[in-house]
Amino acid sequence: LIVAALHVAAVDKSKFRTCKQGSFCRRYEKYTEHILKTGDVVHALDPSSIALDGTNAVRASLVYTQQQEDSPGGDTNSGPLSLQVAFYRDKVAGHCGIVRLLVDAGPSAA
């Protein structure tokens, strides 16, 4: 047990990046500060994109509502986000009690 504890303490932390060293973290921090300070709505559901996938999910697009020059966090490449809400039945109780929400920066869902 003592040998294992010494081995864990021997990890070289300088080989791992911190959040402050990553550009995503810096942009996201600016983004969240802006949203919390101003209360701006940055993304909105595009009603024309809502579609059922024929099974258990609803798909839609979340569109960026800000002008490119007003982009919080300095991210000017904010295209639409793909949204999927899927519903699953709980196999134990038999109820529809599981919801999976997926937001992806990939191509538009519609």
PDB file of N, CA and C in Angstrom:
ATOM      1  N   LEU A   1       0.825  -1.206   0.000  1.00  0.00           N
ATOM      2  CA  LEU A   1       0.000   0.000   0.000  1.00  0.00           C
ATOM      3  C   LEU A   1       0.863   1.261   0.000  1.00  0.00           C
ATOM      4  N   ILE A   2       1.918   1.255   0.766  1.00  0.00           N
ATOM      5  CA  ILE A   2       2.804   2.417   0.829  1.00  0.00           C
ATOM      6  C   ILE A   2       3.527   2.602  -0.503  1.00  0.00           C
ATOM      7  N   VAL A   3       3.927   1.506  -1.142  1.00  0.00           N
ATOM      8  CA  VAL A   3       4.596   1.583  -2.432  1.00  0.00           C
ATOM      9  C   VAL A   3       3.671   2.202  -3.470  1.00  0.00           C
ATOM     10  N   ALA A   4       2.390   1.833  -3.448  1.00  0.00           N
ATOM     11  CA  ALA A   4       1.418   2.393  -4.385  1.00  0.00           C
ATOM     12  C   ALA A   4       1.248   3.892  -4.149  1.00  0.00           C
ATOM     13  N   ALA A   5       1.212   4.314  -2.908  1.00  0.00           N
ATOM     14  CA  ALA A   5       1.068   5.738  -2.590  1.00  0.00           C
ATOM     15  C   ALA A   5       2.283   6.525  -3.071  1.00  0.00           C
ATOM     16  N   LEU A   6       3.467   5.965  -2.924  1.00  0.00           N
ATOM     17  CA  LEU A   6       4.674   6.642  -3.402  1.00  0.00           C
ATOM     18  C   LEU A   6       4.691   6.728  -4.915  1.00  0.00           C
ATOM     19  N   HIS A   7       4.197   5.699  -5.591  1.00  0.00           N
ATOM     20  CA  HIS A   7       4.150   5.690  -7.049  1.00  0.00           C
ATOM     21  C   HIS A   7       3.211   6.780  -7.573  1.00  0.00           C
ATOM     22  N   VAL A   8       2.076   6.981  -6.934  1.00  0.00           N
ATOM     23  CA  VAL A   8       1.129   8.016  -7.342  1.00  0.00           C
ATOM     24  C   VAL A   8       1.719   9.395  -7.145  1.00  0.00           C
ATOM     25  N   ALA A   9       2.456   9.592  -6.088  1.00  0.00           N
ATOM     26  CA  ALA A   9       3.069  10.887  -5.809  1.00  0.00           C
ATOM     27  C   ALA A   9       4.193  11.213  -6.791  1.00  0.00           C
ATOM     28  N   ALA A  10       4.665  10.215  -7.537  1.00  0.00           N
ATOM     29  CA  ALA A  10       5.779  10.418  -8.446  1.00  0.00           C
ATOM     30  C   ALA A  10       5.353  10.890  -9.835  1.00  0.00           C
ATOM     31  N   VAL A  11       4.095  11.221 -10.047  1.00  0.00           N
ATOM     32  CA  VAL A  11       3.616  11.675 -11.351  1.00  0.00           C
ATOM     33  C   VAL A  11       4.183  13.067 -11.643  1.00  0.00           C
ATOM     34  N   ASP A  12       4.716  13.248 -12.837  1.00  0.00           N
ATOM     35  CA  ASP A  12       5.284  14.540 -13.240  1.00  0.00           C
ATOM     36  C   ASP A  12       4.164  15.430 -13.775  1.00  0.00           C
ATOM     37  N   LYS A  13       3.678  16.343 -12.952  1.00  0.00           N
ATOM     38  CA  LYS A  13       2.547  17.198 -13.321  1.00  0.00           C
ATOM     39  C   LYS A  13       2.895  18.193 -14.428  1.00  0.00           C
ATOM     40  N   SER A  14       4.165  18.422 -14.680  1.00  0.00           N
ATOM     41  CA  SER A  14       4.551  19.372 -15.727  1.00  0.00           C
ATOM     42  C   SER A  14       4.247  18.833 -17.126  1.00  0.00           C
ATOM     43  N   LYS A  15       3.981  17.546 -17.239  1.00  0.00           N
ATOM     44  CA  LYS A  15       3.680  16.945 -18.539  1.00  0.00           C
ATOM     45  C   LYS A  15       2.204  17.052 -18.914  1.00  0.00           C
ATOM     46  N   PHE A  16       1.388  17.620 -18.046  1.00  0.00           N
ATOM     47  CA  PHE A  16      -0.035  17.775 -18.303  1.00  0.00           C
ATOM     48  C   PHE A  16      -0.377  19.250 -18.441  1.00  0.00           C
ATOM     49  N   ARG A  17      -1.229  19.560 -19.414  1.00  0.00           N
ATOM     50  CA  ARG A  17      -1.657  20.951 -19.591  1.00  0.00           C
ATOM     51  C   ARG A  17      -2.747  21.297 -18.582  1.00  0.00           C
ATOM     52  N   THR A  18      -2.738  22.542 -18.160  1.00  0.00           N
ATOM     53  CA  THR A  18      -3.823  23.025 -17.306  1.00  0.00           C
ATOM     54  C   THR A  18      -4.877  23.681 -18.196  1.00  0.00           C
ATOM     55  N   CYS A  19      -6.035  23.921 -17.647  1.00  0.00           N
ATOM     56  CA  CYS A  19      -7.112  24.552 -18.420  1.00  0.00           C
ATOM     57  C   CYS A  19      -6.677  25.941 -18.903  1.00  0.00           C
ATOM     58  N   LYS A  20      -5.937  26.667 -18.085  1.00  0.00           N
ATOM     59  CA  LYS A  20      -5.485  28.016 -18.455  1.00  0.00           C
ATOM     60  C   LYS A  20      -4.556  27.997 -19.661  1.00  0.00           C
ATOM     61  N   GLN A  21      -3.910  26.866 -19.932  1.00  0.00           N
ATOM     62  CA  GLN A  21      -2.992  26.765 -21.060  1.00  0.00           C
ATOM     63  C   GLN A  21      -3.706  26.442 -22.373  1.00  0.00           C
ATOM     64  N   GLY A  22      -4.958  26.043 -22.308  1.00  0.00           N
ATOM     65  CA  GLY A  22      -5.697  25.680 -23.516  1.00  0.00           C
ATOM     66  C   GLY A  22      -6.534  26.840 -24.021  1.00  0.00           C
ATOM     67  N   SER A  23      -6.526  27.063 -25.329  1.00  0.00           N
ATOM     68  CA  SER A  23      -7.283  28.186 -25.890  1.00  0.00           C
ATOM     69  C   SER A  23      -8.785  27.991 -25.706  1.00  0.00           C
ATOM     70  N   PHE A  24      -9.267  26.742 -25.744  1.00  0.00           N
ATOM     71  CA  PHE A  24     -10.692  26.505 -25.552  1.00  0.00           C
ATOM     72  C   PHE A  24     -11.141  26.997 -24.187  1.00  0.00           C
ATOM     73  N   CYS A  25     -10.381  26.693 -23.153  1.00  0.00           N
ATOM     74  CA  CYS A  25     -10.757  27.117 -21.804  1.00  0.00           C
ATOM     75  C   CYS A  25     -10.790  28.634 -21.679  1.00  0.00           C
ATOM     76  N   ARG A  26      -9.804  29.293 -22.258  1.00  0.00           N
ATOM     77  CA  ARG A  26      -9.784  30.763 -22.195  1.00  0.00           C
ATOM     78  C   ARG A  26     -10.997  31.360 -22.907  1.00  0.00           C
ATOM     79  N   ARG A  27     -11.327  30.840 -24.109  1.00  0.00           N
ATOM     80  CA  ARG A  27     -12.486  31.350 -24.837  1.00  0.00           C
ATOM     81  C   ARG A  27     -13.773  31.046 -24.088  1.00  0.00           C
ATOM     82  N   TYR A  28     -13.895  29.832 -23.540  1.00  0.00           N
ATOM     83  CA  TYR A  28     -15.109  29.447 -22.838  1.00  0.00           C
ATOM     84  C   TYR A  28     -15.292  30.282 -21.573  1.00  0.00           C
ATOM     85  N   GLU A  29     -14.204  30.573 -20.884  1.00  0.00           N
ATOM     86  CA  GLU A  29     -14.287  31.392 -19.683  1.00  0.00           C
ATOM     87  C   GLU A  29     -14.789  32.802 -20.026  1.00  0.00           C
ATOM     88  N   LYS A  30     -14.259  33.400 -21.107  1.00  0.00           N
ATOM     89  CA  LYS A  30     -14.736  34.716 -21.554  1.00  0.00           C
ATOM     90  C   LYS A  30     -16.205  34.650 -21.950  1.00  0.00           C
ATOM     91  N   TYR A  31     -16.567  33.581 -22.633  1.00  0.00           N
ATOM     92  CA  TYR A  31     -17.945  33.380 -23.092  1.00  0.00           C
ATOM     93  C   TYR A  31     -18.907  33.321 -21.905  1.00  0.00           C
ATOM     94  N   THR A  32     -18.594  32.491 -20.911  1.00  0.00           N
ATOM     95  CA  THR A  32     -19.501  32.357 -19.769  1.00  0.00           C
ATOM     96  C   THR A  32     -19.564  33.644 -18.946  1.00  0.00           C
ATOM     97  N   GLU A  33     -18.441  34.325 -18.792  1.00  0.00           N
ATOM     98  CA  GLU A  33     -18.450  35.603 -18.073  1.00  0.00           C
ATOM     99  C   GLU A  33     -19.372  36.603 -18.779  1.00  0.00           C
ATOM    100  N   HIS A  34     -19.293  36.657 -20.108  1.00  0.00           N
ATOM    101  CA  HIS A  34     -20.131  37.567 -20.886  1.00  0.00           C
ATOM    102  C   HIS A  34     -21.613  37.231 -20.714  1.00  0.00           C
ATOM    103  N   ILE A  35     -21.957  35.959 -20.808  1.00  0.00           N
ATOM    104  CA  ILE A  35     -23.356  35.540 -20.698  1.00  0.00           C
ATOM    105  C   ILE A  35     -23.894  35.828 -19.301  1.00  0.00           C
ATOM    106  N   LEU A  36     -23.117  35.519 -18.275  1.00  0.00           N
ATOM    107  CA  LEU A  36     -23.564  35.767 -16.906  1.00  0.00           C
ATOM    108  C   LEU A  36     -23.705  37.249 -16.611  1.00  0.00           C
ATOM    109  N   LYS A  37     -22.813  38.062 -17.176  1.00  0.00           N
ATOM    110  CA  LYS A  37     -22.843  39.505 -16.927  1.00  0.00           C
ATOM    111  C   LYS A  37     -23.998  40.185 -17.672  1.00  0.00           C
ATOM    112  N   THR A  38     -24.222  39.812 -18.916  1.00  0.00           N
ATOM    113  CA  THR A  38     -25.191  40.520 -19.755  1.00  0.00           C
ATOM    114  C   THR A  38     -26.558  39.842 -19.834  1.00  0.00           C
ATOM    115  N   GLY A  39     -26.601  38.533 -19.609  1.00  0.00           N
ATOM    116  CA  GLY A  39     -27.856  37.806 -19.767  1.00  0.00           C
ATOM    117  C   GLY A  39     -28.250  37.605 -21.221  1.00  0.00           C
ATOM    118  N   ASP A  40     -27.305  37.815 -22.143  1.00  0.00           N
ATOM    119  CA  ASP A  40     -27.583  37.640 -23.570  1.00  0.00           C
ATOM    120  C   ASP A  40     -28.033  36.224 -23.889  1.00  0.00           C
ATOM    121  N   VAL A  41     -28.913  36.108 -24.862  1.00  0.00           N
ATOM    122  CA  VAL A  41     -29.269  34.809 -25.424  1.00  0.00           C
ATOM    123  C   VAL A  41     -28.387  34.627 -26.648  1.00  0.00           C
ATOM    124  N   VAL A  42     -27.560  33.625 -26.635  1.00  0.00           N
ATOM    125  CA  VAL A  42     -26.572  33.458 -27.691  1.00  0.00           C
ATOM    126  C   VAL A  42     -27.022  32.441 -28.729  1.00  0.00           C
ATOM    127  N   HIS A  43     -27.743  31.420 -28.319  1.00  0.00           N
ATOM    128  CA  HIS A  43     -28.245  30.404 -29.236  1.00  0.00           C
ATOM    129  C   HIS A  43     -29.756  30.286 -29.070  1.00  0.00           C
ATOM    130  N   ALA A  44     -30.431  30.005 -30.169  1.00  0.00           N
ATOM    131  CA  ALA A  44     -31.881  29.827 -30.143  1.00  0.00           C
ATOM    132  C   ALA A  44     -32.249  28.636 -31.013  1.00  0.00           C
ATOM    133  N   LEU A  45     -33.326  27.982 -30.677  1.00  0.00           N
ATOM    134  CA  LEU A  45     -33.815  26.850 -31.452  1.00  0.00           C
ATOM    135  C   LEU A  45     -34.425  27.351 -32.751  1.00  0.00           C
ATOM    136  N   ASP A  46     -34.025  26.770 -33.867  1.00  0.00           N
ATOM    137  CA  ASP A  46     -34.596  27.104 -35.172  1.00  0.00           C
ATOM    138  C   ASP A  46     -35.851  26.252 -35.353  1.00  0.00           C
ATOM    139  N   PRO A  47     -37.055  26.851 -35.241  1.00  0.00           N
ATOM    140  CA  PRO A  47     -38.290  26.064 -35.310  1.00  0.00           C
ATOM    141  C   PRO A  47     -38.457  25.306 -36.626  1.00  0.00           C
ATOM    142  N   SER A  48     -37.919  25.836 -37.706  1.00  0.00           N
ATOM    143  CA  SER A  48     -38.080  25.166 -39.002  1.00  0.00           C
ATOM    144  C   SER A  48     -37.215  23.907 -39.111  1.00  0.00           C
ATOM    145  N   SER A  49     -36.285  23.718 -38.184  1.00  0.00           N
ATOM    146  CA  SER A  49     -35.384  22.566 -38.254  1.00  0.00           C
ATOM    147  C   SER A  49     -35.855  21.371 -37.426  1.00  0.00           C
ATOM    148  N   ILE A  50     -36.905  21.533 -36.660  1.00  0.00           N
ATOM    149  CA  ILE A  50     -37.367  20.455 -35.778  1.00  0.00           C
ATOM    150  C   ILE A  50     -37.878  19.284 -36.607  1.00  0.00           C
ATOM    151  N   ALA A  51     -37.365  18.089 -36.310  1.00  0.00           N
ATOM    152  CA  ALA A  51     -37.759  16.893 -37.051  1.00  0.00           C
ATOM    153  C   ALA A  51     -37.718  15.680 -36.139  1.00  0.00           C
ATOM    154  N   LEU A  52     -38.685  14.785 -36.322  1.00  0.00           N
ATOM    155  CA  LEU A  52     -38.665  13.502 -35.626  1.00  0.00           C
ATOM    156  C   LEU A  52     -37.832  12.545 -36.457  1.00  0.00           C
ATOM    157  N   ASP A  53     -37.047  11.704 -35.818  1.00  0.00           N
ATOM    158  CA  ASP A  53     -36.214  10.786 -36.600  1.00  0.00           C
ATOM    159  C   ASP A  53     -36.894   9.439 -36.836  1.00  0.00           C
ATOM    160  N   GLY A  54     -38.159   9.311 -36.456  1.00  0.00           N
ATOM    161  CA  GLY A  54     -38.901   8.089 -36.719  1.00  0.00           C
ATOM    162  C   GLY A  54     -38.760   7.044 -35.636  1.00  0.00           C
ATOM    163  N   THR A  55     -37.905   7.250 -34.676  1.00  0.00           N
ATOM    164  CA  THR A  55     -37.770   6.278 -33.597  1.00  0.00           C
ATOM    165  C   THR A  55     -38.040   6.936 -32.253  1.00  0.00           C
ATOM    166  N   ASN A  56     -37.008   7.334 -31.582  1.00  0.00           N
ATOM    167  CA  ASN A  56     -37.154   7.853 -30.225  1.00  0.00           C
ATOM    168  C   ASN A  56     -36.549   9.239 -30.030  1.00  0.00           C
ATOM    169  N   ALA A  57     -36.238   9.945 -31.107  1.00  0.00           N
ATOM    170  CA  ALA A  57     -35.496  11.193 -30.956  1.00  0.00           C
ATOM    171  C   ALA A  57     -36.111  12.340 -31.752  1.00  0.00           C
ATOM    172  N   VAL A  58     -35.828  13.521 -31.270  1.00  0.00           N
ATOM    173  CA  VAL A  58     -36.188  14.765 -31.950  1.00  0.00           C
ATOM    174  C   VAL A  58     -34.871  15.460 -32.275  1.00  0.00           C
ATOM    175  N   ARG A  59     -34.749  15.944 -33.507  1.00  0.00           N
ATOM    176  CA  ARG A  59     -33.537  16.646 -33.943  1.00  0.00           C
ATOM    177  C   ARG A  59     -33.900  18.071 -34.339  1.00  0.00           C
ATOM    178  N   ALA A  60     -32.943  18.965 -34.134  1.00  0.00           N
ATOM    179  CA  ALA A  60     -33.147  20.363 -34.506  1.00  0.00           C
ATOM    180  C   ALA A  60     -31.789  21.055 -34.575  1.00  0.00           C
ATOM    181  N   SER A  61     -31.807  22.307 -34.980  1.00  0.00           N
ATOM    182  CA  SER A  61     -30.590  23.121 -35.026  1.00  0.00           C
ATOM    183  C   SER A  61     -30.708  24.258 -34.021  1.00  0.00           C
ATOM    184  N   LEU A  62     -29.598  24.555 -33.386  1.00  0.00           N
ATOM    185  CA  LEU A  62     -29.490  25.723 -32.524  1.00  0.00           C
ATOM    186  C   LEU A  62     -28.679  26.745 -33.299  1.00  0.00           C
ATOM    187  N   VAL A  63     -29.269  27.895 -33.572  1.00  0.00           N
ATOM    188  CA  VAL A  63     -28.586  28.912 -34.377  1.00  0.00           C
ATOM    189  C   VAL A  63     -27.991  29.985 -33.478  1.00  0.00           C
ATOM    190  N   TYR A  64     -26.900  30.539 -33.926  1.00  0.00           N
ATOM    191  CA  TYR A  64     -26.197  31.598 -33.217  1.00  0.00           C
ATOM    192  C   TYR A  64     -26.949  32.906 -33.432  1.00  0.00           C
ATOM    193  N   THR A  65     -27.266  33.610 -32.353  1.00  0.00           N
ATOM    194  CA  THR A  65     -28.091  34.813 -32.466  1.00  0.00           C
ATOM    195  C   THR A  65     -27.304  36.117 -32.443  1.00  0.00           C
ATOM    196  N   GLN A  66     -26.004  36.069 -32.192  1.00  0.00           N
ATOM    197  CA  GLN A  66     -25.192  37.283 -32.084  1.00  0.00           C
ATOM    198  C   GLN A  66     -24.568  37.643 -33.425  1.00  0.00           C
ATOM    199  N   GLN A  67     -24.272  38.908 -33.603  1.00  0.00           N
ATOM    200  CA  GLN A  67     -23.495  39.336 -34.762  1.00  0.00           C
ATOM    201  C   GLN A  67     -22.066  38.841 -34.578  1.00  0.00           C
ATOM    202  N   GLN A  68     -21.379  38.534 -35.650  1.00  0.00           N
ATOM    203  CA  GLN A  68     -20.035  37.977 -35.555  1.00  0.00           C
ATOM    204  C   GLN A  68     -19.083  38.876 -34.763  1.00  0.00           C
ATOM    205  N   GLU A  69     -19.182  40.187 -34.925  1.00  0.00           N
ATOM    206  CA  GLU A  69     -18.272  41.077 -34.203  1.00  0.00           C
ATOM    207  C   GLU A  69     -18.597  41.151 -32.720  1.00  0.00           C
ATOM    208  N   ASP A  70     -19.833  40.734 -32.332  1.00  0.00           N
ATOM    209  CA  ASP A  70     -20.240  40.752 -30.930  1.00  0.00           C
ATOM    210  C   ASP A  70     -20.030  39.396 -30.260  1.00  0.00           C
ATOM    211  N   SER A  71     -19.355  38.509 -30.920  1.00  0.00           N
ATOM    212  CA  SER A  71     -19.207  37.140 -30.431  1.00  0.00           C
ATOM    213  C   SER A  71     -18.522  37.098 -29.072  1.00  0.00           C
ATOM    214  N   PRO A  72     -19.215  36.556 -28.034  1.00  0.00           N
ATOM    215  CA  PRO A  72     -18.578  36.434 -26.722  1.00  0.00           C
ATOM    216  C   PRO A  72     -17.386  35.491 -26.795  1.00  0.00           C
ATOM    217  N   GLY A  73     -16.310  35.857 -26.140  1.00  0.00           N
ATOM    218  CA  GLY A  73     -15.129  35.011 -26.119  1.00  0.00           C
ATOM    219  C   GLY A  73     -14.284  35.124 -27.365  1.00  0.00           C
ATOM    220  N   GLY A  74     -14.682  35.942 -28.322  1.00  0.00           N
ATOM    221  CA  GLY A  74     -13.886  36.148 -29.517  1.00  0.00           C
ATOM    222  C   GLY A  74     -14.017  35.047 -30.546  1.00  0.00           C
ATOM    223  N   ASP A  75     -14.967  34.141 -30.396  1.00  0.00           N
ATOM    224  CA  ASP A  75     -15.132  33.049 -31.352  1.00  0.00           C
ATOM    225  C   ASP A  75     -16.030  33.518 -32.480  1.00  0.00           C
ATOM    226  N   THR A  76     -15.453  33.734 -33.644  1.00  0.00           N
ATOM    227  CA  THR A  76     -16.236  34.224 -34.782  1.00  0.00           C
ATOM    228  C   THR A  76     -16.652  33.099 -35.722  1.00  0.00           C
ATOM    229  N   ASN A  77     -16.412  31.849 -35.341  1.00  0.00           N
ATOM    230  CA  ASN A  77     -16.773  30.713 -36.185  1.00  0.00           C
ATOM    231  C   ASN A  77     -17.970  29.959 -35.619  1.00  0.00           C
ATOM    232  N   SER A  78     -18.936  30.666 -35.091  1.00  0.00           N
ATOM    233  CA  SER A  78     -20.074  30.031 -34.443  1.00  0.00           C
ATOM    234  C   SER A  78     -21.179  29.749 -35.445  1.00  0.00           C
ATOM    235  N   GLY A  79     -21.165  28.576 -35.995  1.00  0.00           N
ATOM    236  CA  GLY A  79     -22.224  28.137 -36.904  1.00  0.00           C
ATOM    237  C   GLY A  79     -23.327  27.472 -36.107  1.00  0.00           C
ATOM    238  N   PRO A  80     -24.318  26.928 -36.790  1.00  0.00           N
ATOM    239  CA  PRO A  80     -25.403  26.261 -36.072  1.00  0.00           C
ATOM    240  C   PRO A  80     -24.901  24.998 -35.373  1.00  0.00           C
ATOM    241  N   LEU A  81     -25.529  24.696 -34.255  1.00  0.00           N
ATOM    242  CA  LEU A  81     -25.223  23.481 -33.518  1.00  0.00           C
ATOM    243  C   LEU A  81     -26.317  22.464 -33.781  1.00  0.00           C
ATOM    244  N   SER A  82     -25.957  21.207 -33.794  1.00  0.00           N
ATOM    245  CA  SER A  82     -26.907  20.126 -33.981  1.00  0.00           C
ATOM    246  C   SER A  82     -27.420  19.695 -32.608  1.00  0.00           C
ATOM    247  N   LEU A  83     -28.735  19.622 -32.447  1.00  0.00           N
ATOM    248  CA  LEU A  83     -29.363  19.224 -31.190  1.00  0.00           C
ATOM    249  C   LEU A  83     -30.135  17.929 -31.403  1.00  0.00           C
ATOM    250  N   GLN A  84     -29.963  16.984 -30.505  1.00  0.00           N
ATOM    251  CA  GLN A  84     -30.743  15.755 -30.531  1.00  0.00           C
ATOM    252  C   GLN A  84     -31.217  15.471 -29.107  1.00  0.00           C
ATOM    253  N   VAL A  85     -32.524  15.248 -28.951  1.00  0.00           N
ATOM    254  CA  VAL A  85     -33.101  14.846 -27.683  1.00  0.00           C
ATOM    255  C   VAL A  85     -33.702  13.467 -27.904  1.00  0.00           C
ATOM    256  N   ALA A  86     -33.160  12.465 -27.214  1.00  0.00           N
ATOM    257  CA  ALA A  86     -33.619  11.083 -27.389  1.00  0.00           C
ATOM    258  C   ALA A  86     -34.249  10.594 -26.089  1.00  0.00           C
ATOM    259  N   PHE A  87     -35.308   9.812 -26.230  1.00  0.00           N
ATOM    260  CA  PHE A  87     -36.045   9.280 -25.091  1.00  0.00           C
ATOM    261  C   PHE A  87     -35.911   7.765 -25.072  1.00  0.00           C
ATOM    262  N   TYR A  88     -35.624   7.220 -23.896  1.00  0.00           N
ATOM    263  CA  TYR A  88     -35.429   5.786 -23.758  1.00  0.00           C
ATOM    264  C   TYR A  88     -36.305   5.239 -22.638  1.00  0.00           C
ATOM    265  N   ARG A  89     -36.723   4.004 -22.802  1.00  0.00           N
ATOM    266  CA  ARG A  89     -37.545   3.328 -21.806  1.00  0.00           C
ATOM    267  C   ARG A  89     -36.629   2.660 -20.783  1.00  0.00           C
ATOM    268  N   ASP A  90     -36.954   2.848 -19.529  1.00  0.00           N
ATOM    269  CA  ASP A  90     -36.250   2.199 -18.438  1.00  0.00           C
ATOM    270  C   ASP A  90     -36.613   0.715 -18.457  1.00  0.00           C
ATOM    271  N   LYS A  91     -35.637  -0.150 -18.635  1.00  0.00           N
ATOM    272  CA  LYS A  91     -35.914  -1.588 -18.761  1.00  0.00           C
ATOM    273  C   LYS A  91     -36.373  -2.215 -17.452  1.00  0.00           C
ATOM    274  N   VAL A  92     -36.068  -1.593 -16.341  1.00  0.00           N
ATOM    275  CA  VAL A  92     -36.470  -2.150 -15.049  1.00  0.00           C
ATOM    276  C   VAL A  92     -37.925  -1.805 -14.747  1.00  0.00           C
ATOM    277  N   ALA A  93     -38.260  -0.511 -14.796  1.00  0.00           N
ATOM    278  CA  ALA A  93     -39.611  -0.076 -14.449  1.00  0.00           C
ATOM    279  C   ALA A  93     -40.540  -0.039 -15.655  1.00  0.00           C
ATOM    280  N   GLY A  94     -39.975  -0.015 -16.859  1.00  0.00           N
ATOM    281  CA  GLY A  94     -40.794   0.023 -18.062  1.00  0.00           C
ATOM    282  C   GLY A  94     -41.324   1.397 -18.416  1.00  0.00           C
ATOM    283  N   HIS A  95     -40.856   2.422 -17.734  1.00  0.00           N
ATOM    284  CA  HIS A  95     -41.307   3.789 -18.003  1.00  0.00           C
ATOM    285  C   HIS A  95     -40.314   4.503 -18.911  1.00  0.00           C
ATOM    286  N   CYS A  96     -40.813   5.506 -19.615  1.00  0.00           N
ATOM    287  CA  CYS A  96     -39.937   6.348 -20.423  1.00  0.00           C
ATOM    288  C   CYS A  96     -39.345   7.391 -19.488  1.00  0.00           C
ATOM    289  N   GLY A  97     -38.223   7.065 -18.881  1.00  0.00           N
ATOM    290  CA  GLY A  97     -37.664   7.950 -17.877  1.00  0.00           C
ATOM    291  C   GLY A  97     -36.249   8.394 -18.151  1.00  0.00           C
ATOM    292  N   ILE A  98     -35.701   8.012 -19.283  1.00  0.00           N
ATOM    293  CA  ILE A  98     -34.322   8.383 -19.593  1.00  0.00           C
ATOM    294  C   ILE A  98     -34.329   9.316 -20.796  1.00  0.00           C
ATOM    295  N   VAL A  99     -33.696  10.465 -20.644  1.00  0.00           N
ATOM    296  CA  VAL A  99     -33.604  11.445 -21.722  1.00  0.00           C
ATOM    297  C   VAL A  99     -32.125  11.719 -21.966  1.00  0.00           C
ATOM    298  N   ARG A 100     -31.725  11.638 -23.215  1.00  0.00           N
ATOM    299  CA  ARG A 100     -30.337  11.926 -23.589  1.00  0.00           C
ATOM    300  C   ARG A 100     -30.334  13.170 -24.465  1.00  0.00           C
ATOM    301  N   LEU A 101     -29.572  14.156 -24.050  1.00  0.00           N
ATOM    302  CA  LEU A 101     -29.456  15.419 -24.778  1.00  0.00           C
ATOM    303  C   LEU A 101     -28.055  15.489 -25.363  1.00  0.00           C
ATOM    304  N   LEU A 102     -27.979  15.663 -26.682  1.00  0.00           N
ATOM    305  CA  LEU A 102     -26.695  15.743 -27.360  1.00  0.00           C
ATOM    306  C   LEU A 102     -26.647  17.038 -28.172  1.00  0.00           C
ATOM    307  N   VAL A 103     -25.652  17.857 -27.901  1.00  0.00           N
ATOM    308  CA  VAL A 103     -25.414  19.068 -28.691  1.00  0.00           C
ATOM    309  C   VAL A 103     -24.045  18.892 -29.330  1.00  0.00           C
ATOM    310  N   ASP A 104     -24.010  19.042 -30.654  1.00  0.00           N
ATOM    311  CA  ASP A 104     -22.784  18.787 -31.401  1.00  0.00           C
ATOM    312  C   ASP A 104     -22.494  19.985 -32.305  1.00  0.00           C
ATOM    313  N   ALA A 105     -21.229  20.292 -32.462  1.00  0.00           N
ATOM    314  CA  ALA A 105     -20.826  21.397 -33.316  1.00  0.00           C
ATOM    315  C   ALA A 105     -20.720  20.974 -34.771  1.00  0.00           C
ATOM    316  N   GLY A 106     -21.177  19.771 -35.094  1.00  0.00           N
ATOM    317  CA  GLY A 106     -21.129  19.253 -36.450  1.00  0.00           C
ATOM    318  C   GLY A 106     -22.143  19.919 -37.354  1.00  0.00           C
ATOM    319  N   PRO A 107     -22.405  19.305 -38.484  1.00  0.00           N
ATOM    320  CA  PRO A 107     -23.349  19.885 -39.438  1.00  0.00           C
ATOM    321  C   PRO A 107     -24.762  19.980 -38.867  1.00  0.00           C
ATOM    322  N   SER A 108     -25.538  20.859 -39.425  1.00  0.00           N
ATOM    323  CA  SER A 108     -26.908  21.087 -38.965  1.00  0.00           C
ATOM    324  C   SER A 108     -27.707  19.807 -39.023  1.00  0.00           C
ATOM    325  N   ALA A 109     -28.621  19.635 -38.052  1.00  0.00           N
ATOM    326  CA  ALA A 109     -29.412  18.410 -37.940  1.00  0.00           C
ATOM    327  C   ALA A 109     -30.489  18.345 -39.002  1.00  0.00           C
ATOM    328  N   ALA A 110     -30.956  19.464 -39.484  1.00  0.00           N
ATOM    329  CA  ALA A 110     -32.078  19.455 -40.425  1.00  0.00           C
ATOM    330  C   ALA A 110     -31.617  19.521 -41.852  1.00  0.00           C
TER     331      ALA A 110
END
